[in-house]
CSV table of C-alpha atoms in Angstrom, one decimal:
chain,number,residue,atom,x,y,z
A,1,MET,CA,9.7,18.1,-5.9
A,2,ARG,CA,6.2,16.5,-5.7
A,3,ARG,CA,5.6,14.5,-2.7
A,4,VAL,CA,2.6,11.9,-2.3
A,5,LEU,CA,1.8,9.9,0.3
A,6,VAL,CA,-0.6,7.2,-0.1
A,7,THR,CA,-2.1,6.1,2.7
A,8,LEU,CA,-5.6,5.1,2.1
A,9,LEU,CA,-6.3,4.3,-1.8
A,10,LEU,CA,-9.6,4.2,-2.6
A,11,GLY,CA,-9.7,3.4,-6.3
A,12,LEU,CA,-13.2,3.1,-7.3
A,13,THR,CA,-12.6,0.4,-10.1
A,14,VAL,CA,-16.0,-1.1,-8.9
A,15,GLY,CA,-17.8,-1.0,-12.3
A,16,ALA,CA,-16.7,-4.5,-12.7
A,17,LEU,CA,-17.0,-6.1,-9.5
A,18,THR,CA,-16.7,-10.0,-10.1
A,19,ALA,CA,-17.8,-12.7,-7.8
A,20,CYS,CA,-15.4,-14.3,-5.2
A,21,THR,CA,-16.2,-17.2,-3.2
A,22,ALA,CA,-15.7,-17.6,0.8
A,23,SER,CA,-13.7,-20.8,0.3
A,24,ASP,CA,-11.1,-19.5,-2.3
A,25,THR,CA,-7.6,-18.6,-0.6
A,26,SER,CA,-6.1,-17.0,-3.4
A,27,SER,CA,-6.2,-13.8,-5.4
A,28,PRO,CA,-4.5,-14.1,-8.8
A,29,ALA,CA,-4.8,-10.2,-9.3
A,30,SER,CA,-2.7,-9.7,-6.1
A,31,PRO,CA,-1.5,-12.5,-4.0
A,32,GLY,CA,-0.3,-11.4,-0.6
A,33,ALA,CA,3.4,-11.8,0.3
A,34,SER,CA,3.2,-15.2,1.5
A,35,GLY,CA,0.6,-16.2,-1.3
A,36,GLY,CA,-2.6,-16.4,1.1
A,37,THR,CA,-5.6,-14.3,0.9
A,38,VAL,CA,-8.3,-14.3,3.3
A,39,ARG,CA,-11.9,-13.6,2.4
A,40,THR,CA,-14.9,-12.5,4.6
A,41,GLY,CA,-18.2,-14.5,4.2
A,42,GLY,CA,-19.4,-11.6,2.4
A,43,CYS,CA,-17.9,-12.7,-0.7
A,44,GLY,CA,-20.1,-14.2,-2.4
A,45,ALA,CA,-22.4,-14.2,-5.7
A,46,SER,CA,-24.0,-10.9,-4.6
A,47,ALA,CA,-20.4,-9.3,-4.7
A,48,SER,CA,-20.6,-8.3,-8.1
A,49,SER,CA,-23.8,-6.3,-7.6
A,50,ALA,CA,-22.2,-4.3,-3.9
A,51,ASP,CA,-22.9,-0.8,-3.6
A,52,PRO,CA,-19.8,1.3,-4.7
A,53,GLU,CA,-20.8,3.9,-2.0
A,54,ARG,CA,-20.7,1.1,0.8
A,55,LEU,CA,-17.6,-0.4,-0.5
A,56,VAL,CA,-15.9,3.2,-0.2
A,57,ASP,CA,-17.3,3.3,3.4
A,58,VAL,CA,-16.3,0.1,4.4
A,59,ALA,CA,-12.7,0.6,3.2
A,60,GLY,CA,-12.9,4.1,4.8
A,61,GLN,CA,-13.9,2.4,8.2
A,62,ILE,CA,-11.2,-0.3,7.9
A,63,GLY,CA,-8.6,2.6,7.2
A,64,THR,CA,-9.3,4.6,10.2
A,65,ARG,CA,-9.6,1.6,12.8
A,66,GLY,CA,-6.3,0.1,10.9
A,67,GLU,CA,-4.4,3.2,11.4
A,68,ALA,CA,-5.5,3.6,15.0
A,69,ASP,CA,-5.8,0.2,16.5
A,70,PHE,CA,-3.7,-1.9,14.2
A,71,ALA,CA,-1.0,0.5,13.1
A,72,ALA,CA,1.8,-2.3,13.6
A,73,VAL,CA,0.4,-4.4,10.9
A,74,PHE,CA,-2.3,-2.3,8.9
A,75,ALA,CA,-0.6,-1.2,5.5
A,76,GLY,CA,-3.8,0.3,3.7
A,77,ALA,CA,-7.2,-0.5,2.5
A,78,ARG,CA,-8.8,0.2,-1.1
A,79,VAL,CA,-11.9,-0.5,-3.2
A,80,GLY,CA,-10.6,-3.3,-5.8
A,81,ASP,CA,-12.5,-5.4,-8.5
A,82,GLU,CA,-13.8,-7.8,-6.1
A,83,GLY,CA,-14.8,-5.8,-3.0
A,84,VAL,CA,-12.4,-4.2,-0.4
A,85,GLU,CA,-8.7,-5.1,-0.1
A,86,VAL,CA,-7.1,-4.8,2.8
A,87,TYR,CA,-3.2,-5.0,2.9
A,88,ARG,CA,-1.7,-6.1,6.2
A,89,LYS,CA,1.0,-7.9,7.6
A,90,PRO,CA,-0.5,-11.4,8.8
A,91,SER,CA,-2.6,-10.6,11.9
A,92,ALA,CA,-5.0,-12.8,13.7
A,93,ASP,CA,-6.5,-9.8,15.7
A,94,LEU,CA,-6.9,-7.6,12.6
A,95,ASP,CA,-8.6,-10.6,10.7
A,96,ALA,CA,-10.7,-11.5,13.4
A,97,TRP,CA,-12.1,-7.6,13.7
A,98,VAL,CA,-12.5,-7.3,9.9
A,99,ARG,CA,-14.4,-11.0,9.8
A,100,SER,CA,-16.6,-10.1,12.5
A,101,THR,CA,-17.2,-6.4,11.7
A,102,PHE,CA,-17.6,-6.8,7.9
A,103,ALA,CA,-19.0,-10.3,7.7
A,104,THR,CA,-21.6,-9.4,5.2
A,105,SER,CA,-19.4,-7.2,3.1
A,106,CYS,CA,-16.6,-8.8,0.4
A,107,VAL,CA,-13.3,-7.7,2.2
A,108,ILE,CA,-10.3,-9.5,0.9
A,109,LEU,CA,-7.3,-9.5,3.2
A,110,HIS,CA,-3.9,-9.9,1.5
A,111,ASP,CA,-0.4,-10.4,3.3
A,112,ALA,CA,1.8,-7.4,3.2
A,113,ARG,CA,5.7,-7.0,3.9
A,114,PHE,CA,5.5,-3.7,5.4
A,115,SER,CA,2.8,-1.6,7.3
A,116,ALA,CA,1.9,2.0,6.6
A,117,PRO,CA,4.1,3.5,9.4
A,118,GLU,CA,7.2,1.3,7.8
A,119,LEU,CA,6.4,2.6,4.6
A,120,ALA,CA,5.9,6.3,6.0
A,121,LYS,CA,9.4,6.2,7.7
A,122,ARG,CA,11.2,5.3,4.7
A,123,TYR,CA,9.2,7.9,2.5
A,124,GLN,CA,10.3,10.6,5.3
A,125,GLN,CA,13.8,9.3,4.9
A,126,VAL,CA,14.2,9.9,1.3
A,127,GLY,CA,12.0,13.0,1.6
A,128,ASP,CA,14.7,14.3,4.4
A,129,ASP,CA,17.7,13.1,2.0
A,130,THR,CA,16.9,15.4,-1.0
A,131,THR,CA,19.5,17.9,-0.2
A,132,TYR,CA,21.9,15.0,0.2
A,133,TRP,CA,20.7,13.3,-3.3
A,134,SER,CA,21.1,16.8,-5.1
A,135,GLU,CA,24.7,16.8,-3.6
A,136,GLN,CA,25.3,13.3,-5.1
A,137,GLY,CA,24.1,14.5,-8.6
A,138,VAL,CA,20.8,12.6,-8.2
A,139,HIS,CA,17.4,15.0,-8.5
A,140,VAL,CA,14.6,13.8,-6.6
A,141,ASN,CA,11.6,14.8,-8.6
A,142,SER,CA,8.8,13.1,-6.5
A,143,VAL,CA,8.3,10.3,-3.7
A,144,SER,CA,5.1,8.4,-3.1
A,145,SER,CA,4.5,5.0,-1.5
A,146,ASP,CA,2.6,1.9,-2.6
A,147,PHE,CA,1.1,-0.1,0.2
A,148,VAL,CA,-0.4,-2.6,-2.4
A,149,ARG,CA,3.4,-3.3,-3.5
A,150,GLY,CA,5.2,-2.5,-0.3
A,151,VAL,CA,7.6,0.0,-2.1
A,152,VAL,CA,8.6,3.6,-1.6
A,153,VAL,CA,8.6,5.0,-5.5
A,154,VAL,CA,11.1,7.7,-6.2
A,155,GLY,CA,10.9,9.8,-9.4
A,156,THR,CA,14.3,11.1,-10.8
A,157,GLN,CA,15.8,11.4,-14.2
A,158,GLU,CA,19.1,9.7,-13.0
A,159,VAL,CA,17.8,6.2,-12.4
A,160,ASP,CA,21.0,4.3,-13.8
A,161,LYS,CA,23.4,6.6,-11.3
A,162,ALA,CA,20.7,6.4,-8.3
A,163,LYS,CA,20.3,2.6,-8.5
A,164,PRO,CA,23.6,1.6,-6.7
A,165,LEU,CA,23.4,4.7,-4.3
A,166,PHE,CA,19.9,4.2,-3.3
A,167,ALA,CA,20.4,0.4,-2.7
A,168,ALA,CA,23.4,0.9,-0.4
A,169,ARG,CA,21.8,3.9,1.8
A,170,TYR,CA,18.5,2.1,2.2
A,171,ALA,CA,19.4,-1.6,2.4
A,172,ASP,CA,17.2,-2.5,5.3
A,173,GLY,CA,13.2,-2.1,5.4
A,174,PRO,CA,10.9,-0.8,2.8
A,175,PRO,CA,12.7,-0.7,-1.1
A,176,VAL,CA,12.7,2.1,-3.1
A,177,GLU,CA,11.9,1.7,-6.6
A,178,LEU,CA,13.1,4.5,-8.9
A,179,VAL,CA,11.2,5.5,-12.0
A,180,ASN,CA,12.1,7.6,-14.8
A,181,GLU,CA,10.7,11.0,-14.3
A,182,ALA,CA,11.2,14.6,-15.1
A,183,PRO,CA,10.8,17.7,-12.8
A,184,ALA,CA,7.4,18.9,-12.7
């Protein structure tokens, strides 16, 4: 079984950074859980020419501080098409820190349903249950978490059989998404 834990995704898709405006409060590409998005003052016309290395550094700094000081609300950070995208449960404290510390960088704060520790807990539960699932005739081939969508992704070849079983066992908290995947 492959186990992949995604806590900080730094996808370097900055080749096509596009401008964002400080007054825009929506993100058509990835709206937050409540549809609200907050942008720093650095999301102006110059965002399209942002230094990719600087964006990776900003995402790393936010990830480090988010995990250390805002763990209850922080889900993850990544470099996106417009700048650094941060996923968090709504938090005035985290938002204020990001807005003051990275005022000149384009940082887009998205609502998230679950924090990184909540996703990690579900990830761990599924990983710990692999023997149980095998006894039920469901072979777990991989487990990963996706902080952008707020789900734990489980790869198995028995998706149809697993759906009702996983829904019953993991009814509360972060959802589990089953995908058809052969063993590695």
